[in-house]
Coordinates of C-alpha atoms and ligand atoms in Angstrom, one line a residue:
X1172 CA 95.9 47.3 106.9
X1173 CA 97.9 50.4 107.1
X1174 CA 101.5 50.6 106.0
X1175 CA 103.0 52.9 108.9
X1176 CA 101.3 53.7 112.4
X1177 CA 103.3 56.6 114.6
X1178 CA 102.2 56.0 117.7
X1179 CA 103.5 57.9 121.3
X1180 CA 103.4 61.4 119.3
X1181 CA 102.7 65.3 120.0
X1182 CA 100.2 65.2 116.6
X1183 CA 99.5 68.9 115.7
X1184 CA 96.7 67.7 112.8
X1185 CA 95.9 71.9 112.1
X1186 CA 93.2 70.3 111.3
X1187 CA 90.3 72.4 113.4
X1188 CA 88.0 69.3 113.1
X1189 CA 90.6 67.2 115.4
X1190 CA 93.4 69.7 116.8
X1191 CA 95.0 67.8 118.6
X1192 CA 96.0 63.5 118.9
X1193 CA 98.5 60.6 119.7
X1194 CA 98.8 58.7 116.2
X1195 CA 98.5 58.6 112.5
X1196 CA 98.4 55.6 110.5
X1197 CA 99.3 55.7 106.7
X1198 CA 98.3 53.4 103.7
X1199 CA 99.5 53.8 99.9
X1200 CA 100.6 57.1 100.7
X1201 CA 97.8 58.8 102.2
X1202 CA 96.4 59.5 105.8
X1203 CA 93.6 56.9 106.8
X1204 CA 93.5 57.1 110.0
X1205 CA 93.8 59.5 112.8
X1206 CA 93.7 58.2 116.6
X1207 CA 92.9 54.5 115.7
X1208 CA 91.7 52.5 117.1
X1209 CA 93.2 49.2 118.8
X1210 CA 91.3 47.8 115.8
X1211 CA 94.0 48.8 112.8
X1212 CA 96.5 46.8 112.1
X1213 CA 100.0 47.9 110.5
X1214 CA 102.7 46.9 108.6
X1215 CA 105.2 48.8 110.5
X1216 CA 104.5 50.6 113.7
X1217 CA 107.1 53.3 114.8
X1218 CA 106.9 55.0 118.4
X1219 CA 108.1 58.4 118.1
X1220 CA 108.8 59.0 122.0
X1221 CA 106.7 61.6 122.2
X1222 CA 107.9 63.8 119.5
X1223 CA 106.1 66.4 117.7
X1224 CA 104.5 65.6 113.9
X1225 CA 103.0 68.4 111.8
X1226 CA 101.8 68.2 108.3
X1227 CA 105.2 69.3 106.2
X1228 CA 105.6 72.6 105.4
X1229 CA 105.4 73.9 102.5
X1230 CA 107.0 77.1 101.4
X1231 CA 104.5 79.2 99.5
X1232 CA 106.9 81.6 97.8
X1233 CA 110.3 80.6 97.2
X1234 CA 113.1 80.3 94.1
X1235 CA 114.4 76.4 93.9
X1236 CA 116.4 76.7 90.7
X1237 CA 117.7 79.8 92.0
X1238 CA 118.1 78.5 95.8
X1239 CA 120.0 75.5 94.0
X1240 CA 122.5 77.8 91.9
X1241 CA 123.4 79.5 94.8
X1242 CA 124.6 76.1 96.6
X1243 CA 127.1 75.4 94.1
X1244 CA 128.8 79.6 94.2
X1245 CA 130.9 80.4 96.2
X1246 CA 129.2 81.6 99.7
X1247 CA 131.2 85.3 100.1
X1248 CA 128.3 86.1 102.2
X1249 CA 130.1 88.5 105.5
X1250 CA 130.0 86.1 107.9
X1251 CA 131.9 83.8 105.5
X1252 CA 133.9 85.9 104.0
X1253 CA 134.0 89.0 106.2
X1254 CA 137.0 90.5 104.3
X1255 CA 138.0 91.3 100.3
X1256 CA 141.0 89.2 101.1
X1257 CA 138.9 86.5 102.2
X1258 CA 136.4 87.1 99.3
X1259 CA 139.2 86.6 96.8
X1260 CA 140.5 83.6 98.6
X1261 CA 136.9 82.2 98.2
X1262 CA 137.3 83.4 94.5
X1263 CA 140.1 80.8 93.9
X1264 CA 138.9 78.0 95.9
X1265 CA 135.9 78.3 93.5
X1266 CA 137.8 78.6 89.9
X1267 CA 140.1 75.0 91.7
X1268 CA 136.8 73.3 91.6
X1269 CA 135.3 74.5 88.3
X1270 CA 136.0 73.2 85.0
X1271 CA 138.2 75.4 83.0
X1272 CA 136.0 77.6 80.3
X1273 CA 132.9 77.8 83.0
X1274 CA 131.9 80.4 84.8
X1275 CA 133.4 81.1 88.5
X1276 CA 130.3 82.4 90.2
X1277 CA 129.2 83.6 93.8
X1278 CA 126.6 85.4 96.1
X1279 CA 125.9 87.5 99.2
X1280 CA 128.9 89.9 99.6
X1281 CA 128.3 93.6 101.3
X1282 CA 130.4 96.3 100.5
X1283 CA 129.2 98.1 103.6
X1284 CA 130.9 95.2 105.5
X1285 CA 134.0 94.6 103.3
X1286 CA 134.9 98.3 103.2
X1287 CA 134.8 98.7 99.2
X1288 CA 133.1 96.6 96.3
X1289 CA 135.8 93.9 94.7
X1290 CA 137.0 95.0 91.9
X1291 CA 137.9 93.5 88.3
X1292 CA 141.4 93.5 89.2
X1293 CA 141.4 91.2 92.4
X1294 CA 139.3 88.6 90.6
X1295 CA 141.5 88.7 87.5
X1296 CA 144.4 88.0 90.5
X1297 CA 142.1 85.5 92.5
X1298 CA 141.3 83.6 89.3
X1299 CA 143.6 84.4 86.3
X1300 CA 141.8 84.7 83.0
X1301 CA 138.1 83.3 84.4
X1302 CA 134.9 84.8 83.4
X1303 CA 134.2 85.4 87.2
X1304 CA 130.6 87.2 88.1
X1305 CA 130.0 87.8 91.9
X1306 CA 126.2 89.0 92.7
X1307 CA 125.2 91.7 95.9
X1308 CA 123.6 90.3 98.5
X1309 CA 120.6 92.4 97.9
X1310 CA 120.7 90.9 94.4
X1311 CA 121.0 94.2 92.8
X1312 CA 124.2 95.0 91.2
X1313 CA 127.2 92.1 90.6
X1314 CA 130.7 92.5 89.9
X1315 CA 132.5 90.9 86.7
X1316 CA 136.1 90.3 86.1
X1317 CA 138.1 91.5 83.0
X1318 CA 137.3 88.3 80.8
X1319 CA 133.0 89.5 81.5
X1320 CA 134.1 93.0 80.9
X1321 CA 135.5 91.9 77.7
X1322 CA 132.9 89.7 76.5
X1323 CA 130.5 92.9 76.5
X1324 CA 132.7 95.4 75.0
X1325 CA 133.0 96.9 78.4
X1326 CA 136.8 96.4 79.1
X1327 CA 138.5 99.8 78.3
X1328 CA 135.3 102.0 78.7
X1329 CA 131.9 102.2 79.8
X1330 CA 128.8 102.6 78.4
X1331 CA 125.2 103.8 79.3
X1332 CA 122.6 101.6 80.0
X1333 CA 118.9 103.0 80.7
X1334 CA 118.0 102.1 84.1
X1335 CA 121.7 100.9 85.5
X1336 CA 125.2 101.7 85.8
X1337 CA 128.3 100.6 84.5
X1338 CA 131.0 101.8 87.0
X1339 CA 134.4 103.3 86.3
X1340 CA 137.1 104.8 87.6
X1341 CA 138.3 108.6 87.4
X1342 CA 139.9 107.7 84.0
X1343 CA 136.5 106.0 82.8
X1344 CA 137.8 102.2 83.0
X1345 CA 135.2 100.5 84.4
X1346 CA 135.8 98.9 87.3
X1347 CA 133.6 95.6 87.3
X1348 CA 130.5 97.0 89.0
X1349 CA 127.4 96.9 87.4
X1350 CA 124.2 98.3 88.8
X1351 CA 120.5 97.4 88.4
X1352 CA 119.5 96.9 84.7
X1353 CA 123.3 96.6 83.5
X1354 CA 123.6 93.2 85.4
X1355 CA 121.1 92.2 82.9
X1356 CA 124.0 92.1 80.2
X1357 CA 125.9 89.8 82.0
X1358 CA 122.4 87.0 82.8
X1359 CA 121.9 87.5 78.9
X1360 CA 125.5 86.3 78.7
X1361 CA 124.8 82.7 80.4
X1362 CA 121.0 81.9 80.0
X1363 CA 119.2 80.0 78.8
X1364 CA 120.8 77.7 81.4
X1365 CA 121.1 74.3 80.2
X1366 CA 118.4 72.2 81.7
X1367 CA 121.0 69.5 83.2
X1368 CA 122.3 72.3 85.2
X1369 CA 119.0 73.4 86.6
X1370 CA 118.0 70.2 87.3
X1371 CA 121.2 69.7 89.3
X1372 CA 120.6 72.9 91.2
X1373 CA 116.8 71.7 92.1
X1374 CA 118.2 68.4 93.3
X1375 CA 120.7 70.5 95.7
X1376 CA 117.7 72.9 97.0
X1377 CA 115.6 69.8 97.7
X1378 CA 117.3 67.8 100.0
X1379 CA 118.3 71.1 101.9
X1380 CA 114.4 71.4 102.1
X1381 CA 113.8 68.7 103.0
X1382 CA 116.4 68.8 105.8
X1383 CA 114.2 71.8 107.5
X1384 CA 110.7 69.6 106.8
X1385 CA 109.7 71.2 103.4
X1386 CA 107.6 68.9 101.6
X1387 CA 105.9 71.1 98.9
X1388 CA 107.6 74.4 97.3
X1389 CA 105.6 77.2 95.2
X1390 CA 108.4 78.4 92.9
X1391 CA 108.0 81.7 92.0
X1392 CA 107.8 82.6 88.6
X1393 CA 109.7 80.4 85.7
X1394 CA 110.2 80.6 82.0
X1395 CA 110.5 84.2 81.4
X1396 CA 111.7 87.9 82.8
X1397 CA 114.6 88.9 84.6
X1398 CA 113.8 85.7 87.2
X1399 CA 113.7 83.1 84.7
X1400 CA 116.7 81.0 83.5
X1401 CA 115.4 79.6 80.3
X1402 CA 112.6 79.4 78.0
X1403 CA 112.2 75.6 78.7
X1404 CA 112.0 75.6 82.8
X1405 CA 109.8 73.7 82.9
X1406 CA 112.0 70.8 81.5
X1407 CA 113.9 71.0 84.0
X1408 CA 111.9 70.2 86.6
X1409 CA 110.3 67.1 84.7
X1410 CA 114.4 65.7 83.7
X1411 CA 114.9 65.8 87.5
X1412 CA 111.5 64.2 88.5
X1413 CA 112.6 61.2 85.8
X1414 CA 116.1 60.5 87.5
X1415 CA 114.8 60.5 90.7
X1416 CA 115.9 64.2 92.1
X1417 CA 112.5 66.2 92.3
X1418 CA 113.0 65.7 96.5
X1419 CA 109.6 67.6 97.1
X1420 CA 106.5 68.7 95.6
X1421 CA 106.2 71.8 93.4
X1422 CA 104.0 74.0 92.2
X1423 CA 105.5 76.8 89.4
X1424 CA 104.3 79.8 88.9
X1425 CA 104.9 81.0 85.5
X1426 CA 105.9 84.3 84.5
X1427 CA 103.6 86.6 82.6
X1428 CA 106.2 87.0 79.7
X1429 CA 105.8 83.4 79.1
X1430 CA 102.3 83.9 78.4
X1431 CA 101.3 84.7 74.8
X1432 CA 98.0 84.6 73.1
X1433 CA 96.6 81.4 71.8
X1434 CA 94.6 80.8 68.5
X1435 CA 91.4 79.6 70.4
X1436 CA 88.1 79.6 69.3
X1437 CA 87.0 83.4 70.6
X1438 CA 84.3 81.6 72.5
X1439 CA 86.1 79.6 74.6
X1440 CA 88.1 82.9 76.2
X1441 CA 90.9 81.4 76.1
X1442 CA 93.1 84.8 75.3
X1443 CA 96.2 84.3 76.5
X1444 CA 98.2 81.0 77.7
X1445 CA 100.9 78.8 77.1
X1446 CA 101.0 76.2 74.1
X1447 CA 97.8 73.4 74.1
X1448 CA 95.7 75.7 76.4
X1449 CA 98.2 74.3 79.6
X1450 CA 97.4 76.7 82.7
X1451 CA 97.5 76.7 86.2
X1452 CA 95.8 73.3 87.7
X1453 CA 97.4 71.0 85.4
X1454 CA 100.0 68.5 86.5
X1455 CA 100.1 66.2 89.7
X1456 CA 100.9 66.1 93.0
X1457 CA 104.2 66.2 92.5
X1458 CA 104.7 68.9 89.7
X1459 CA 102.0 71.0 88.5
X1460 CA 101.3 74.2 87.0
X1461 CA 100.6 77.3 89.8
X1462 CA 99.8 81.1 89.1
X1463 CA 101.1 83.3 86.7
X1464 CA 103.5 85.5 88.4
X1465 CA 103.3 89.5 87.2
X1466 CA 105.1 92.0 88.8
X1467 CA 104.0 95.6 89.3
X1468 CA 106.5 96.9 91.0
X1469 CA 110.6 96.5 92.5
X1470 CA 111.4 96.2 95.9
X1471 CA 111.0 98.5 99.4
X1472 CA 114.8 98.6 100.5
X1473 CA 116.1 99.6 97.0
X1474 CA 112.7 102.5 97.3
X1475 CA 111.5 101.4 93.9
X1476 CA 107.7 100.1 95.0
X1477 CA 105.1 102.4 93.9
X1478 CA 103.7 103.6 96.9
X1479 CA 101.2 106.6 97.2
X1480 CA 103.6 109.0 99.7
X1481 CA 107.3 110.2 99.5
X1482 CA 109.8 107.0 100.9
X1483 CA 110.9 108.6 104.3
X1484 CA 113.4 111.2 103.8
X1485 CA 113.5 111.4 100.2
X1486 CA 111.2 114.4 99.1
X1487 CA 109.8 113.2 95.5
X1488 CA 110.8 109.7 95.6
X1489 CA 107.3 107.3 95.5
X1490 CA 108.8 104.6 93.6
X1491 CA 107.2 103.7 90.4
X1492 CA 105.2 100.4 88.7
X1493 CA 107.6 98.6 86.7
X1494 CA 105.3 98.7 83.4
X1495 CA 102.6 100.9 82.5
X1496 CA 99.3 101.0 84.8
X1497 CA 97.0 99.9 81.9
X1498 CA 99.5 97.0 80.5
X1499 CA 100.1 95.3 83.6
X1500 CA 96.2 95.9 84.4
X1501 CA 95.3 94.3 80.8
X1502 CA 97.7 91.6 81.0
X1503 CA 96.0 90.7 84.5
X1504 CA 92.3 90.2 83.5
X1505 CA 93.8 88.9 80.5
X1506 CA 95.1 86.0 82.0
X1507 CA 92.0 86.2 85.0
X1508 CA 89.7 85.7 81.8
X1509 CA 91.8 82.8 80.3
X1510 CA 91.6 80.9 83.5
X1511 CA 94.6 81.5 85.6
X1512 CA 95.1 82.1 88.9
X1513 CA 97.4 85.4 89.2
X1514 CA 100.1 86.1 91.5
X1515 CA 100.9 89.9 91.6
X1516 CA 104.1 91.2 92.9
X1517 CA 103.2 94.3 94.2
X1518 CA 105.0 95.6 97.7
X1519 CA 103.9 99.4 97.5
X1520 CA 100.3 100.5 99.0
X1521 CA 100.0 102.1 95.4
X1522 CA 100.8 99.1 93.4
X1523 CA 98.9 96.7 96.0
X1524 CA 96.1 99.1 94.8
X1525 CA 97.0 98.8 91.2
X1526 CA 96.4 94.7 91.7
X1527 CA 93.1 95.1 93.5
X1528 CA 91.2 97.3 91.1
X1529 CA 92.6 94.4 88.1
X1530 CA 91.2 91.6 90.1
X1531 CA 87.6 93.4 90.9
X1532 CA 87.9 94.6 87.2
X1533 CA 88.7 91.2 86.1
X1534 CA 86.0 89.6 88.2
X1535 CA 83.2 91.9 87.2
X1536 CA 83.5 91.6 83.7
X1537 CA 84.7 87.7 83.5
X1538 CA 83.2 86.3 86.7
X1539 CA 84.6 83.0 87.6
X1540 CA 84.0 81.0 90.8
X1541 CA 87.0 81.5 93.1
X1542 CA 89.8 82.5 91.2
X1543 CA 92.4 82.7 94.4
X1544 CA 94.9 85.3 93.1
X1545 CA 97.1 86.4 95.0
X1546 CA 99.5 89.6 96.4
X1547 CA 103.1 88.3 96.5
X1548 CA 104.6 90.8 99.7
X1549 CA 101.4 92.7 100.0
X1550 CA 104.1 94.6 102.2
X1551 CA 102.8 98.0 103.2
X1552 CA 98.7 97.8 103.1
X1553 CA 96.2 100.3 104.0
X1554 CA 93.5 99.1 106.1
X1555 CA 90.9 99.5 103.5
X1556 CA 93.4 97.5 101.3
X1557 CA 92.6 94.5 103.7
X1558 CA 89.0 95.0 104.0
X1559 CA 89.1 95.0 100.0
X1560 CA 91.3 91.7 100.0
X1561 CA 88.9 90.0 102.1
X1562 CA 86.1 90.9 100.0
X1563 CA 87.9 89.8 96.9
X1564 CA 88.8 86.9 98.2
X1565 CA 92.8 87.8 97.3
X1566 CA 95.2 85.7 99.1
X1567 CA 97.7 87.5 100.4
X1568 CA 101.2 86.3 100.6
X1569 CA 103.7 88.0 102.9
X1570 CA 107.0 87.2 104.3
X1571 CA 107.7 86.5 107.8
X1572 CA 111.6 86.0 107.3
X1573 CA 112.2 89.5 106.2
X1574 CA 111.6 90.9 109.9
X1575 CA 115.0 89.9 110.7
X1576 CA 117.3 90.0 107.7
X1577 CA 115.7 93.2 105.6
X1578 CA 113.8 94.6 108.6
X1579 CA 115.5 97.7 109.5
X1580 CA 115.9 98.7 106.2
X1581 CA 112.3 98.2 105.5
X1582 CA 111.8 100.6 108.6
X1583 CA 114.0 103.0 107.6
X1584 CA 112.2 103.4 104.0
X1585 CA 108.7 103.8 104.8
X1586 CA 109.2 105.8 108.6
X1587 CA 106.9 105.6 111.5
X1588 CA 104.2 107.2 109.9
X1589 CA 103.7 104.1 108.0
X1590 CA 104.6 101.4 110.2
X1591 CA 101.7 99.9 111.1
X1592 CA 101.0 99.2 107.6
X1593 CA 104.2 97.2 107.3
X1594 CA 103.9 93.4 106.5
X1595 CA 100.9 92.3 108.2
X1596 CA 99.9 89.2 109.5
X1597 CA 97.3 89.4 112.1
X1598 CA 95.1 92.1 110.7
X1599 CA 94.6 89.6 107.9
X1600 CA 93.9 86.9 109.8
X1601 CA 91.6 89.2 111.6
X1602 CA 89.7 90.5 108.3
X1603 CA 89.2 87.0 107.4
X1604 CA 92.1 86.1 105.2
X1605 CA 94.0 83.3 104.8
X1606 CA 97.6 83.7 105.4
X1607 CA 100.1 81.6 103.6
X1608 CA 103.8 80.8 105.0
X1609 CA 107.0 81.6 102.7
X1610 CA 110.4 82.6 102.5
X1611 CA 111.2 83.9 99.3
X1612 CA 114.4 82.2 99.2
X1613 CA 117.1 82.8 98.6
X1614 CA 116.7 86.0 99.1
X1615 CA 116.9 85.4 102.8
X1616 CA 117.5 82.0 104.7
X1617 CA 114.0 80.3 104.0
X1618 CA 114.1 77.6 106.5
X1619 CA 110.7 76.8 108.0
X1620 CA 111.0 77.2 111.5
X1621 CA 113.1 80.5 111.3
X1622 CA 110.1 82.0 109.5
X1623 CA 108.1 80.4 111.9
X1624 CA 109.8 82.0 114.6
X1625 CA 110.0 85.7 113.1
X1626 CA 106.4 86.0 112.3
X1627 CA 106.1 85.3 116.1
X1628 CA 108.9 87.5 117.4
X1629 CA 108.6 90.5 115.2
X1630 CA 112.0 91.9 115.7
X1631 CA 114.9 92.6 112.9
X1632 CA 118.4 92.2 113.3
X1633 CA 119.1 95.9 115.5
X1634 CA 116.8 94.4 117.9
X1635 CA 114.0 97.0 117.1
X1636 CA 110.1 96.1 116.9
X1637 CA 108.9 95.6 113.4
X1638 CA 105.7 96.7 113.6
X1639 CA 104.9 94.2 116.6
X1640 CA 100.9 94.4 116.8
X1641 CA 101.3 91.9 113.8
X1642 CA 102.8 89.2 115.8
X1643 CA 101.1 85.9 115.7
X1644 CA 100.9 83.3 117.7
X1645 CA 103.0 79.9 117.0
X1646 CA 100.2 77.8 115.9
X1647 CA 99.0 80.7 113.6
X1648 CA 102.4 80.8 112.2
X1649 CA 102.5 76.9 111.7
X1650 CA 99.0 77.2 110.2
X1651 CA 100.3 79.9 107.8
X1652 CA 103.1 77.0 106.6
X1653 CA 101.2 74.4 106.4
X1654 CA 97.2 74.9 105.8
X1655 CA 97.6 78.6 105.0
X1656 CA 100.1 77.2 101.8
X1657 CA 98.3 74.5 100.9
X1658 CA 95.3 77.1 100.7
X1659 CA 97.0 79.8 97.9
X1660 CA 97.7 76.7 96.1
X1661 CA 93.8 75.2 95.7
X1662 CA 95.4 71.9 97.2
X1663 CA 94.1 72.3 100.8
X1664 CA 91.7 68.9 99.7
X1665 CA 94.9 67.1 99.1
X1666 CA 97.4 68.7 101.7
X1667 CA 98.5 70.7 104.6
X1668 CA 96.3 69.2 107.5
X1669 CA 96.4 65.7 108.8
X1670 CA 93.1 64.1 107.9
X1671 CA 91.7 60.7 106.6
X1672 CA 92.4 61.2 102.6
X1673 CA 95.0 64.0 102.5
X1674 CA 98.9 63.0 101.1
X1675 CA 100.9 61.3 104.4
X1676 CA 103.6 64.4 103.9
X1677 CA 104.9 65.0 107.8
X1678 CA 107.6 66.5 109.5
X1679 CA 108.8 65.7 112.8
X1680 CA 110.0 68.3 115.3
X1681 CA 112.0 67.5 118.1
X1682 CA 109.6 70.0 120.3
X1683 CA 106.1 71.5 119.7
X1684 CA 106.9 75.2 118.6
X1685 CA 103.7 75.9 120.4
X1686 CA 104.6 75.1 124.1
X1687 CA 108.5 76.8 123.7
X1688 CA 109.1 80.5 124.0
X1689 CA 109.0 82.2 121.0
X1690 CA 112.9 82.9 120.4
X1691 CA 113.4 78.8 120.9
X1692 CA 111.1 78.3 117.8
X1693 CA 113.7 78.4 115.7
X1694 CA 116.3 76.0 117.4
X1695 CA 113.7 73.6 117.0
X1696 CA 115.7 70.8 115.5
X1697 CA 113.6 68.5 112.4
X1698 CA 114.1 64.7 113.1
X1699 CA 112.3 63.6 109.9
X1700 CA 110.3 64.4 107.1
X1701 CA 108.2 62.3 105.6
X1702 CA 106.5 62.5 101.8
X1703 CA 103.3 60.2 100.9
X1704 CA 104.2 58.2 104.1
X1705 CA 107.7 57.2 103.5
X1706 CA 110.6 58.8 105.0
X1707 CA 112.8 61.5 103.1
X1708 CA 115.0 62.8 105.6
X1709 CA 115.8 61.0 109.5
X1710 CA 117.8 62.1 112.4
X1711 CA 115.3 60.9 114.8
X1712 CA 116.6 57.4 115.0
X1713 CA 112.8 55.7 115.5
X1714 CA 113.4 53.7 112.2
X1715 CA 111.3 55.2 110.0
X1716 CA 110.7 53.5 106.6
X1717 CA 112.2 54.5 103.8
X1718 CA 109.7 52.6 101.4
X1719 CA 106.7 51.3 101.2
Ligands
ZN2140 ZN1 110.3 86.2 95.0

């Protein structure tokens, strides 16, 4: 007896065993059945008129907590808040509705759109007397008001700090602006971020995932560096599982300055972890532990990856790795040895290098049967970098999303010499990789189905083609989200097809993004999504049920 039978639907199984069928029934929150016969009975049979069912996506690079701060800021994004008047307006709406003594916080403005950065003095007019900290879009400087200036010894003058800037005026008051490393004094300010607060922010990024037909989330990197809120991340995610608020699966990645090394016997190998030997495998279905995240190197806009040539139009400028070679190369086969799978941040061709020769290193002298690790970006690859990939077995992970919202600066960084090198998708596919859908959110709208759409389109916001011979096709891209995911995360046994066994996590789609044209991918609307067969989210007004 199954609990739920969809019948009259568009099933999409990417499965390659069964591409293609009508129905899916359900029991005790797993698949059991796929085209069933009249034979199977059901609890509850819902016809879904014909609509589309996928396994749910599931995002393979993202930031929840993060995502979830950002929900409860104030959005000063341009389209929002196109000018510093309306900025500051947005400003005071958010002190109204924050309790006195907290912070007044907010993302996403452009001083290339307002005209000027906002200055200390409009946000100690917006919001008298707040500590009020308003963050870039591109997430690399922040502006503070007069109460943060204070608070860092920072309000009459400036001071230096290696690696950023602390703006002032022509008489050397600062102005508000910090830049690169100096935004760091402000985070040191608020974290560690009380676990009720990040708990809150992953309930808020959960139902808006699961509004776009995320069911499973690979958050990426917690507990440590400049990404990490607090010490204790992990506690987060477990205080909103127990009241009822982790929405969707995740998988954390933990971040390599979390990692320390454990008094194991020296046999075991066991050189580096976190407390009682935990690494990545353990947990459940619904929370486990993932890679450990490391980070070579910054980011292609702001021209600090480590590539191998000059950045286009800026003679002597290659970028650089964010640690030294050997210390991030130790620190990799040092947690390779002790058992981890490893997700390298490394965008450059030189640091994508850097994290190849680790892994082979790291495989050669501790061989262990498929380790997975992976290249978070991988963005501009040789083609002998593939070929090497696929011989490692390294998964990497790119980013469809960033064609539209970061692609002509992207282009504009590594010229046309280089293009063709810039965030592949079908060369890997081609070489025999598996290739893993994501967002990196919120660094750019993460839904689904836009990502979907871009890695199909190839095009950024000017219009111009970003490097198009990468285009996929839609059910390549939908593989990528679901399968491809479930893949980088050793969980393709358990999810991301629909097959007899795996978890009954769907999403329903008002159209099948593979018989639209690719720009309609994205206006694709999600009826319902659906984790271990009971509905989560449901527009589609078919009844779904909401227990089992
Ligand atoms: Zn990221």
């Amino acid at each position: 007896m199954a609990d739920l039978l969809l019948v009259n639907a568009n099933v999409l199984t990417m499965d390659p065993a069964r591409p293609r069928a009508r129905s899916v029934a359900a029991a005790g929150g797993r698949i059991i059945a796929v085209d069933p016969g009249p034979e199977l009975r059901a609890r509850e049979v819902v016809d879904l008129g014909g609509a589309t069912v996928l396994p749910g996506f599931h995002d393979a690079h993202n930031h929840m907590a993060w995502f979830g701060r950002t929900l409860s800021e104030a959005d000063v994004r341009p389209d929002v808040a196109p000018t510093l008047d309306d900025l500051y307006a947005a400003v005071t709406r958010q002190a109204e509705n924050t309790v006195t003594g907290d912070w007044v916080t907010g993302a996403g403005y452009d001083q290339t759109k307002l005209g000027a950065h906002p200055d200390r003095d409009g946000l100690d007019r917006a919001a008298p007397g707040r500590r009020v900290w308003l963050r870039h879009t591109s997430g690399h400087m922040c502006v503070v008001s007069s109460a943060v200036l204070a608070d860092l010894g920072l309000a009459d003058r400036a001071a230096d700090v290696p690696g950023g800037k602390v703006a002032a005026d022509a008489a050397g008051r600062p102005t508000g602006l910090l830049e690169e490393t100096a935004q760091e004094l402000v985070a040191n300010l608020v974290r560690p971020y009380p676990v009720s607060t990040l708990a809150d922010a992953i309930d808020r990024a959960g139902a808006q995932y699961l509004r776009e037909g995320i069911t499973s989330a690979t958050e990426a990197g917690i507990g440590g560096g400049w990404i990490g809120h607090t010490p204790v991340e992990l506690a987060a995610y477990q205080a909103a599982r127990d009241s009822g608020r982790l929405r969707v699966r995740v998988e954390l990645m933990v971040v390599s300055d979390a990692l320390h090394t454990l008094a194991a016997d020296p046999a075991d190998g066991l050189e580096v972890g976190l407390d009682l030997g935990l690494r990545t495998g353990f947990g459940d279905d619904w929370l486990s532990i993932g890679a450990m995240k490391i980070f070579t190197d910054g980011s292609l806009v702001g021209r600090t990856a480590a590539m191998h040539d000059d950045y286009a139009g800026i003679p002597g400028n290659r970028g650089y790795l964010q640690a030294d070679a050997a210390e991030l190369t130790g620190t990799i086969i040092a947690a390779h040895r002790s058992g981890w799978q490893v997700a390298a941040h490394a965008i450059g061709d030189r640091a994508i290098d850097l994290a190849l020769d680790a892994f082979a290193e790291g495989q050669r002298r501790y061989p262990r049967p498929g380790p997975r690790h992976r290249i978070e970006h991988f963005a501009v690859s040789r083609p002998d970098q593939v070929r090497r990939a696929a011989e490692l077995g390294v998964i990497p992970v790119p980013q469809g999303r960033f064609a539209t919202e970061l692609g002509d600066g992207m282009l504009a960084a590594i010229g046309p010499e280089r293009e063709s090198w810039l965030y592949r998708q079908r060369s890997l596919l081609e070489a025999g990789l598996v290739l893993p859908g994501s967002s990196d959110r919120p660094v750019v709208t993460g839904a689904p189905l836009l990502g979907i759409g871009d890695m199909v389109n190839r095009r950024t916001a000017s219009g111009a083609p970003y490097n198009p011979a990468e285009a996929i096709t839609a059910e390549q891209a939908l593989r990528a989200y679901t399968s491809g995911s479930a893949y980088a995360s050793r969980a393709e046994h358990t999810k991301g097809t629909i097959a007899p066994g795996r978890l009954a996590d769907l999403v329903v789609l008002s159209e099948d993004p593979t018989a639209v044209s690719p720009d309609r991918i994205a206006g694709i609307t999600v009826l319902a999504t659906l984790i271990d067969g009971v509905s989560r989210f449901d527009v589609s007004g078919r009844g779904l049920p909401v227990s089992r």
